[in-house]
Amino acid sequence: MEKDRDYSKLQGRTLTFHIARTDAGQRIRDYLEHRRFPKAVLSQFKRNPGNITLLKGEAPSPFIDGKMPVFPYGSHQPLFRRMAEGEILRVTILEEKKPSLQLTPVPCDLDVVYEDEDILVVNKPAGMSIHPSIRHYEDSLANALLYRTRSRGEADMVFRCINRLDKETSGLTILAKNMLSGAILSQDVSEHKIQRTYVALVENPGEGELLVGRGEVDLPIGRADDSAIFRCIDHERGQKALTYYQALAPKDGLSPVILRLKTGRTHQIRVHMKAIGHPLPGDYLYHPDYQKIHRVPLHSARLVFTHPITGERMDLFAPLPREILSLTDLSEEALREQILIFSKLFMESVDDAKEG
């Protein structure tokens, strides 16, 4: 039962809010909902003592149902409590300390691009899966993260990967470090609010068949009947999939391509590029041609999103791996500039479509 819960086995993230004049009179629930606190977190506040406290403040509590409630400062506050200007709201999000008994910590030098109390963004190498699997039980990002947290003397955290990359894809991926940041970022993913920009290398079948300029691929993707992994274009049962691309100057039969996804289907870029006649070389599933590269040349190069707690605009880059960049005529600086140009044109086209 909840009353018998051992709160010593909970760990928490505490947030502090200074109540401004514009927020005075709001109920705590309304104030937190406005800051995108999910229902699961708000429900937790009803069960666990000490999650919500108020400090300072001169204004008395308002009448509720004709009665004057007494909620001393420093004690647990109910969600219906109205706040006054100058009060300090402290909210603690508790989570079970879940020992990762089924996960083996494995040493790995993670390339951390950004980290704070709420999120961790890493530049994942190609060949590393996100979660352990039967064939890759100890070489996943989850294994590496567990080793990192324990080696730093930190408590194990629930593994929450927000934008999951294929094992063969390198680049930026976001990990949420607590329940609140995870819930908010997951909602952002479902609402397509996280801007994900990829860079790939694609083949040009012949001199007259170069992939040029900007375009889009709008073809439904489904699972092949005879495989649990392989995906294909399926006009009858497939899910809608939309990919935008910008092809750059080719070199030796390969073109670097900047891509943005409207949807996030499994293997979407790899399937779409193959469908229009420009597969990714080195792709063991869809185009196993290893003459020039021995990995899938696909990289999550840029992420733009709103920080789930601070509201800050996050704009992060991960440089293109050398084995991909060396097959182009681009420098890293030139590629980044092209990504920014493409993103600007992409957003303008989206705005035009909305107005139309």
GROMACS .gro file of C-alpha atoms in nm:
model
  356
    1MET     CA    1   0.000   0.000   0.000
    2GLU     CA    2   0.108   0.359  -0.065
    3LYS     CA    3   0.121   0.446   0.306
    4ASP     CA    4   0.375   0.169   0.361
    5ARG     CA    5   0.603   0.290   0.085
    6ASP     CA    6   0.972   0.321   0.175
    7TYR     CA    7   1.057   0.678   0.075
    8SER     CA    8   1.426   0.621   0.147
    9LYS     CA    9   1.432   0.422  -0.177
   10LEU     CA   10   1.323   0.722  -0.381
   11GLN     CA   11   1.550   0.971  -0.554
   12GLY     CA   12   1.437   1.310  -0.672
   13ARG     CA   13   1.495   1.617  -0.885
   14THR     CA   14   1.392   1.942  -0.714
   15LEU     CA   15   1.277   2.244  -0.914
   16THR     CA   16   1.232   2.594  -0.772
   17PHE     CA   17   0.989   2.854  -0.907
   18HIS     CA   18   0.961   3.217  -0.793
   19ILE     CA   19   0.599   3.325  -0.814
   20ALA     CA   20   0.563   3.651  -1.004
   21ARG     CA   21   0.277   3.900  -0.989
   22THR     CA   22   0.137   3.763  -1.315
   23ASP     CA   23   0.113   3.416  -1.159
   24ALA     CA   24  -0.038   3.523  -0.827
   25GLY     CA   25  -0.374   3.362  -0.752
   26GLN     CA   26  -0.309   3.055  -0.963
   27ARG     CA   27  -0.359   2.710  -0.820
   28ILE     CA   28  -0.042   2.504  -0.803
   29ARG     CA   29  -0.190   2.249  -1.045
   30ASP     CA   30  -0.269   2.514  -1.308
   31TYR     CA   31   0.075   2.670  -1.267
   32LEU     CA   32   0.250   2.336  -1.321
   33GLU     CA   33   0.025   2.228  -1.608
   34HIS     CA   34   0.116   2.551  -1.784
   35ARG     CA   35   0.478   2.438  -1.752
   36ARG     CA   36   0.386   2.109  -1.917
   37PHE     CA   37   0.396   1.886  -1.608
   38PRO     CA   38   0.231   1.559  -1.722
   39LYS     CA   39  -0.061   1.400  -1.538
   40ALA     CA   40   0.158   1.112  -1.418
   41VAL     CA   41   0.381   1.353  -1.227
   42LEU     CA   42   0.088   1.555  -1.089
   43SER     CA   43  -0.075   1.233  -0.968
   44GLN     CA   44   0.243   1.145  -0.783
   45PHE     CA   45   0.215   1.468  -0.584
   46LYS     CA   46  -0.115   1.349  -0.435
   47ARG     CA   47   0.045   1.031  -0.301
   48ASN     CA   48   0.390   1.126  -0.177
   49PRO     CA   49   0.441   1.361   0.118
   50GLY     CA   50   0.675   1.655   0.081
   51ASN     CA   51   0.673   1.677  -0.299
   52ILE     CA   52   0.540   2.033  -0.303
   53THR     CA   53   0.639   2.303  -0.055
   54LEU     CA   54   0.607   2.682  -0.041
   55LEU     CA   55   0.849   2.923   0.121
   56LYS     CA   56   0.820   3.289   0.218
   57GLY     CA   57   0.524   3.497   0.104
   58GLU     CA   58   0.309   3.743   0.293
   59ALA     CA   59  -0.037   3.690   0.146
   60PRO     CA   60  -0.277   3.464   0.339
   61SER     CA   61  -0.424   3.158   0.176
   62PRO     CA   62  -0.758   3.228   0.003
   63PHE     CA   63  -1.088   3.083   0.114
   64ILE     CA   64  -1.169   2.745  -0.045
   65ASP     CA   65  -1.526   2.616  -0.015
   66GLY     CA   66  -1.595   2.887   0.240
   67LYS     CA   67  -1.313   2.777   0.469
   68MET     CA   68  -0.969   2.919   0.527
   69PRO     CA   69  -0.722   2.629   0.483
   70VAL     CA   70  -0.401   2.638   0.675
   71PHE     CA   71  -0.094   2.518   0.487
   72PRO     CA   72   0.215   2.625   0.680
   73TYR     CA   73   0.518   2.728   0.479
   74GLY     CA   74   0.766   2.446   0.449
   75SER     CA   75   0.497   2.177   0.471
   76HIS     CA   76   0.347   1.974   0.188
   77GLN     CA   77   0.103   2.178  -0.022
   78PRO     CA   78  -0.205   2.044  -0.204
   79LEU     CA   79  -0.243   2.107  -0.575
   80PHE     CA   80  -0.551   2.325  -0.520
   81ARG     CA   81  -0.352   2.571  -0.305
   82ARG     CA   82  -0.347   2.919  -0.460
   83MET     CA   83  -0.015   3.101  -0.458
   84ALA     CA   84   0.077   3.460  -0.383
   85GLU     CA   85   0.336   3.689  -0.536
   86GLY     CA   86   0.678   3.645  -0.378
   87GLU     CA   87   0.624   3.287  -0.268
   88ILE     CA   88   0.878   3.024  -0.368
   89LEU     CA   89   0.741   2.697  -0.498
   90ARG     CA   90   0.961   2.391  -0.462
   91VAL     CA   91   0.865   2.076  -0.647
   92THR     CA   92   1.041   1.742  -0.606
   93ILE     CA   93   0.989   1.469  -0.864
   94LEU     CA   94   1.052   1.134  -0.701
   95GLU     CA   95   1.149   0.815  -0.880
   96GLU     CA   96   1.219   0.466  -0.758
   97LYS     CA   97   1.587   0.380  -0.733
   98LYS     CA   98   1.578   0.095  -0.980
   99PRO     CA   99   1.901  -0.104  -0.975
  100SER     CA  100   1.984  -0.220  -1.327
  101LEU     CA  101   2.014  -0.587  -1.231
  102GLN     CA  102   1.961  -0.707  -1.588
  103LEU     CA  103   2.211  -0.464  -1.738
  104THR     CA  104   2.590  -0.500  -1.744
  105PRO     CA  105   2.793  -0.178  -1.707
  106VAL     CA  106   3.049  -0.171  -1.989
  107PRO     CA  107   3.334   0.084  -2.021
  108CYS     CA  108   3.298   0.311  -2.323
  109ASP     CA  109   3.414   0.666  -2.391
  110LEU     CA  110   3.085   0.838  -2.461
  111ASP     CA  111   3.104   1.157  -2.666
  112VAL     CA  112   2.888   1.386  -2.450
  113VAL     CA  113   2.773   1.692  -2.644
  114TYR     CA  114   2.557   1.845  -2.368
  115GLU     CA  115   2.458   1.756  -2.013
  116ASP     CA  116   2.272   1.909  -1.721
  117GLU     CA  117   2.043   1.781  -1.444
  118ASP     CA  118   1.762   1.696  -1.682
  119ILE     CA  119   1.903   1.582  -2.016
  120LEU     CA  120   2.209   1.420  -2.168
  121VAL     CA  121   2.289   1.448  -2.539
  122VAL     CA  122   2.549   1.212  -2.681
  123ASN     CA  123   2.709   1.164  -3.021
  124LYS     CA  124   2.644   0.792  -3.065
  125PRO     CA  125   2.896   0.598  -3.275
  126ALA     CA  126   2.785   0.377  -3.562
  127GLY     CA  127   2.753   0.012  -3.464
  128MET     CA  128   2.619   0.084  -3.113
  129SER     CA  129   2.257  -0.011  -3.048
  130ILE     CA  130   2.043   0.196  -2.815
  131HIS     CA  131   1.915  -0.097  -2.605
  132PRO     CA  132   2.070  -0.439  -2.536
  133SER     CA  133   1.951  -0.719  -2.760
  134ILE     CA  134   2.013  -1.091  -2.794
  135ARG     CA  135   2.313  -1.041  -3.019
  136HIS     CA  136   2.431  -0.719  -2.859
  137TYR     CA  137   2.381  -0.773  -2.489
  138GLU     CA  138   2.677  -0.567  -2.365
  139ASP     CA  139   2.758  -0.313  -2.638
  140SER     CA  140   2.456  -0.082  -2.624
  141LEU     CA  141   2.427   0.282  -2.527
  142ALA     CA  142   2.238   0.171  -2.215
  143ASN     CA  143   2.537  -0.040  -2.103
  144ALA     CA  144   2.778   0.247  -2.162
  145LEU     CA  145   2.560   0.497  -1.977
  146LEU     CA  146   2.525   0.267  -1.676
  147TYR     CA  147   2.904   0.237  -1.652
  148ARG     CA  148   2.942   0.614  -1.681
  149THR     CA  149   2.695   0.693  -1.402
  150ARG     CA  150   2.840   0.434  -1.163
  151SER     CA  151   3.201   0.532  -1.233
  152ARG     CA  152   3.109   0.892  -1.145
  153GLY     CA  153   2.941   0.783  -0.822
  154GLU     CA  154   2.596   0.880  -0.945
  155ALA     CA  155   2.273   0.693  -0.885
  156ASP     CA  156   2.142   0.468  -1.160
  157MET     CA  157   1.884   0.647  -1.371
  158VAL     CA  158   1.594   0.507  -1.565
  159PHE     CA  159   1.714   0.480  -1.926
  160ARG     CA  160   1.496   0.707  -2.140
  161CYS     CA  161   1.614   0.756  -2.497
  162ILE     CA  162   1.406   1.019  -2.673
  163ASN     CA  163   1.509   1.004  -3.040
  164ARG     CA  164   1.620   0.648  -3.100
  165LEU     CA  165   1.871   0.593  -3.376
  166ASP     CA  166   1.926   0.272  -3.569
  167LYS     CA  167   2.228   0.072  -3.459
  168GLU     CA  168   2.410   0.161  -3.783
  169THR     CA  169   2.331   0.534  -3.760
  170SER     CA  170   2.572   0.766  -3.579
  171GLY     CA  171   2.507   1.106  -3.428
  172LEU     CA  172   2.301   1.299  -3.178
  173THR     CA  173   2.054   1.130  -2.947
  174ILE     CA  174   1.880   1.272  -2.639
  175LEU     CA  175   1.853   1.093  -2.305
  176ALA     CA  176   1.612   1.220  -2.040
  177LYS     CA  177   1.749   1.200  -1.686
  178ASN     CA  178   1.418   1.212  -1.500
  179MET     CA  179   1.048   1.139  -1.541
  180LEU     CA  180   0.948   1.500  -1.608
  181SER     CA  181   1.202   1.576  -1.880
  182GLY     CA  182   1.128   1.239  -2.038
  183ALA     CA  183   0.753   1.297  -2.051
  184ILE     CA  184   0.785   1.647  -2.196
  185LEU     CA  185   1.039   1.548  -2.461
  186SER     CA  186   0.838   1.242  -2.561
  187GLN     CA  187   0.539   1.468  -2.615
  188ASP     CA  188   0.757   1.697  -2.828
  189VAL     CA  189   0.856   1.400  -3.043
  190SER     CA  190   0.494   1.299  -3.098
  191GLU     CA  191   0.408   1.658  -3.193
  192HIS     CA  192   0.709   1.685  -3.430
  193LYS     CA  193   0.859   1.971  -3.229
  194ILE     CA  194   1.212   1.830  -3.225
  195GLN     CA  195   1.394   1.925  -3.545
  196ARG     CA  196   1.620   1.639  -3.658
  197THR     CA  197   1.863   1.693  -3.945
  198TYR     CA  198   2.058   1.403  -4.094
  199VAL     CA  199   2.342   1.376  -4.343
  200ALA     CA  200   2.376   1.072  -4.567
  201LEU     CA  201   2.578   0.955  -4.865
  202VAL     CA  202   2.377   0.812  -5.154
  203GLU     CA  203   2.478   0.642  -5.475
  204ASN     CA  204   2.419   0.786  -5.820
  205PRO     CA  205   2.356   0.492  -6.057
  206GLY     CA  206   2.495   0.675  -6.364
  207GLU     CA  207   2.615   1.012  -6.490
  208GLY     CA  208   2.268   1.102  -6.610
  209GLU     CA  209   2.102   0.997  -6.286
  210LEU     CA  210   2.247   1.237  -6.033
  211LEU     CA  211   2.040   1.329  -5.730
  212VAL     CA  212   2.023   1.707  -5.751
  213GLY     CA  213   1.854   1.995  -5.573
  214ARG     CA  214   1.579   1.980  -5.315
  215GLY     CA  215   1.293   1.737  -5.306
  216GLU     CA  216   1.070   1.518  -5.095
  217VAL     CA  217   0.981   1.152  -5.079
  218ASP     CA  218   0.624   1.075  -4.972
  219LEU     CA  219   0.593   0.696  -4.975
  220PRO     CA  220   0.435   0.471  -4.707
  221ILE     CA  221   0.665   0.228  -4.529
  222GLY     CA  222   0.570  -0.111  -4.392
  223ARG     CA  223   0.733  -0.428  -4.263
  224ALA     CA  224   0.823  -0.692  -4.520
  225ASP     CA  225   0.616  -1.010  -4.490
  226ASP     CA  226   0.916  -1.241  -4.455
  227SER     CA  227   1.125  -1.034  -4.212
  228ALA     CA  228   1.092  -0.874  -3.870
  229ILE     CA  229   1.363  -0.621  -3.956
  230PHE     CA  230   1.341  -0.540  -4.326
  231ARG     CA  231   1.117  -0.249  -4.430
  232CYS     CA  232   0.975  -0.171  -4.772
  233ILE     CA  233   0.742   0.063  -4.958
  234ASP     CA  234   0.390  -0.067  -4.897
  235HIS     CA  235   0.104   0.131  -5.052
  236GLU     CA  236  -0.163  -0.091  -4.898
  237ARG     CA  237  -0.057  -0.146  -4.537
  238GLY     CA  238   0.235   0.093  -4.488
  239GLN     CA  239   0.240   0.394  -4.257
  240LYS     CA  240   0.273   0.742  -4.400
  241ALA     CA  241   0.637   0.849  -4.427
  242LEU     CA  242   0.765   1.185  -4.552
  243THR     CA  243   1.131   1.277  -4.605
  244TYR     CA  244   1.271   1.611  -4.726
  245TYR     CA  245   1.617   1.627  -4.880
  246GLN     CA  246   1.880   1.856  -5.030
  247ALA     CA  247   2.146   1.695  -5.250
  248LEU     CA  248   2.492   1.854  -5.251
  249ALA     CA  249   2.778   1.835  -5.502
  250PRO     CA  250   2.863   1.473  -5.594
  251LYS     CA  251   3.205   1.309  -5.583
  252ASP     CA  252   3.306   0.978  -5.739
  253GLY     CA  253   2.950   0.859  -5.786
  254LEU     CA  254   2.832   0.953  -5.436
  255SER     CA  255   2.626   1.254  -5.330
  256PRO     CA  256   2.608   1.394  -4.977
  257VAL     CA  257   2.246   1.463  -4.888
  258ILE     CA  258   2.095   1.668  -4.605
  259LEU     CA  259   1.764   1.526  -4.483
  260ARG     CA  260   1.477   1.617  -4.253
  261LEU     CA  261   1.204   1.379  -4.143
  262LYS     CA  262   0.840   1.472  -4.105
  263THR     CA  263   0.774   1.123  -3.969
  264GLY     CA  264   1.004   0.878  -3.793
  265ARG     CA  265   0.952   0.533  -3.941
  266THR     CA  266   1.204   0.254  -3.891
  267HIS     CA  267   1.481   0.278  -4.156
  268GLN     CA  268   1.290   0.565  -4.319
  269ILE     CA  269   1.582   0.741  -4.488
  270ARG     CA  270   1.741   0.417  -4.605
  271VAL     CA  271   1.415   0.285  -4.752
  272HIS     CA  272   1.315   0.615  -4.914
  273MET     CA  273   1.651   0.677  -5.077
  274LYS     CA  274   1.654   0.326  -5.219
  275ALA     CA  275   1.299   0.371  -5.346
  276ILE     CA  276   1.399   0.672  -5.560
  277GLY     CA  277   1.703   0.492  -5.700
  278HIS     CA  278   1.972   0.639  -5.474
  279PRO     CA  279   2.050   0.383  -5.201
  280LEU     CA  280   2.304   0.432  -4.927
  281PRO     CA  281   2.622   0.229  -4.997
  282GLY     CA  282   2.750   0.000  -4.724
  283ASP     CA  283   2.395  -0.073  -4.607
  284TYR     CA  284   2.390  -0.443  -4.526
  285LEU     CA  285   2.009  -0.455  -4.542
  286TYR     CA  286   1.920  -0.245  -4.842
  287HIS     CA  287   2.238  -0.207  -5.050
  288PRO     CA  288   2.533  -0.423  -4.937
  289ASP     CA  289   2.796  -0.258  -5.156
  290TYR     CA  290   3.111  -0.213  -4.946
  291GLN     CA  291   3.352  -0.090  -5.214
  292LYS     CA  292   3.378   0.260  -5.067
  293ILE     CA  293   3.250   0.235  -4.711
  294HIS     CA  294   3.186  -0.042  -4.458
  295ARG     CA  295   2.906   0.119  -4.259
  296VAL     CA  296   2.571   0.280  -4.328
  297PRO     CA  297   2.671   0.640  -4.415
  298LEU     CA  298   2.392   0.806  -4.216
  299HIS     CA  299   2.451   1.058  -3.937
  300SER     CA  300   2.224   1.256  -3.704
  301ALA     CA  301   2.403   1.588  -3.748
  302ARG     CA  302   2.180   1.847  -3.582
  303LEU     CA  303   1.908   1.863  -3.318
  304VAL     CA  304   1.701   2.171  -3.241
  305PHE     CA  305   1.456   2.147  -2.952
  306THR     CA  306   1.322   2.329  -2.649
  307HIS     CA  307   1.479   2.235  -2.318
  308PRO     CA  308   1.204   2.052  -2.125
  309ILE     CA  309   1.265   2.236  -1.797
  310THR     CA  310   1.428   2.573  -1.870
  311GLY     CA  311   1.249   2.641  -2.198
  312GLU     CA  312   1.583   2.736  -2.356
  313ARG     CA  313   1.627   2.679  -2.730
  314MET     CA  314   1.883   2.403  -2.779
  315ASP     CA  315   2.073   2.389  -3.110
  316LEU     CA  316   2.333   2.111  -3.115
  317PHE     CA  317   2.564   1.977  -3.386
  318ALA     CA  318   2.769   1.660  -3.417
  319PRO     CA  319   3.047   1.665  -3.680
  320LEU     CA  320   3.024   1.421  -3.968
  321PRO     CA  321   3.243   1.113  -3.902
  322ARG     CA  322   3.569   1.115  -4.096
  323GLU     CA  323   3.489   0.799  -4.293
  324ILE     CA  324   3.184   0.976  -4.441
  325LEU     CA  325   3.329   1.327  -4.477
  326SER     CA  326   3.634   1.193  -4.664
  327LEU     CA  327   3.406   1.071  -4.944
  328THR     CA  328   3.283   1.425  -5.012
  329ASP     CA  329   3.442   1.751  -5.129
  330LEU     CA  330   3.303   1.932  -4.825
  331SER     CA  331   3.475   2.065  -4.516
  332GLU     CA  332   3.295   2.034  -4.184
  333GLU     CA  333   3.243   2.412  -4.179
  334ALA     CA  334   3.096   2.413  -4.530
  335LEU     CA  335   2.864   2.125  -4.444
  336ARG     CA  336   2.737   2.301  -4.133
  337GLU     CA  337   2.665   2.611  -4.339
  338GLN     CA  338   2.470   2.402  -4.590
  339ILE     CA  339   2.270   2.243  -4.305
  340LEU     CA  340   2.175   2.587  -4.174
  341ILE     CA  341   2.072   2.705  -4.521
  342PHE     CA  342   1.864   2.393  -4.580
  343SER     CA  343   1.696   2.426  -4.240
  344LYS     CA  344   1.603   2.788  -4.312
  345LEU     CA  345   1.459   2.699  -4.654
  346PHE     CA  346   1.279   2.400  -4.504
  347MET     CA  347   1.111   2.608  -4.234
  348GLU     CA  348   1.012   2.872  -4.490
  349SER     CA  349   0.851   2.606  -4.709
  350VAL     CA  350   0.662   2.467  -4.408
  351ASP     CA  351   0.536   2.816  -4.321
  352ASP     CA  352   0.427   2.871  -4.683
  353ALA     CA  353   0.240   2.540  -4.679
  354LYS     CA  354   0.057   2.640  -4.360
  355GLU     CA  355  -0.045   2.973  -4.511
  356GLY     CA  356  -0.159   2.801  -4.830
   0.00000   0.00000   0.00000
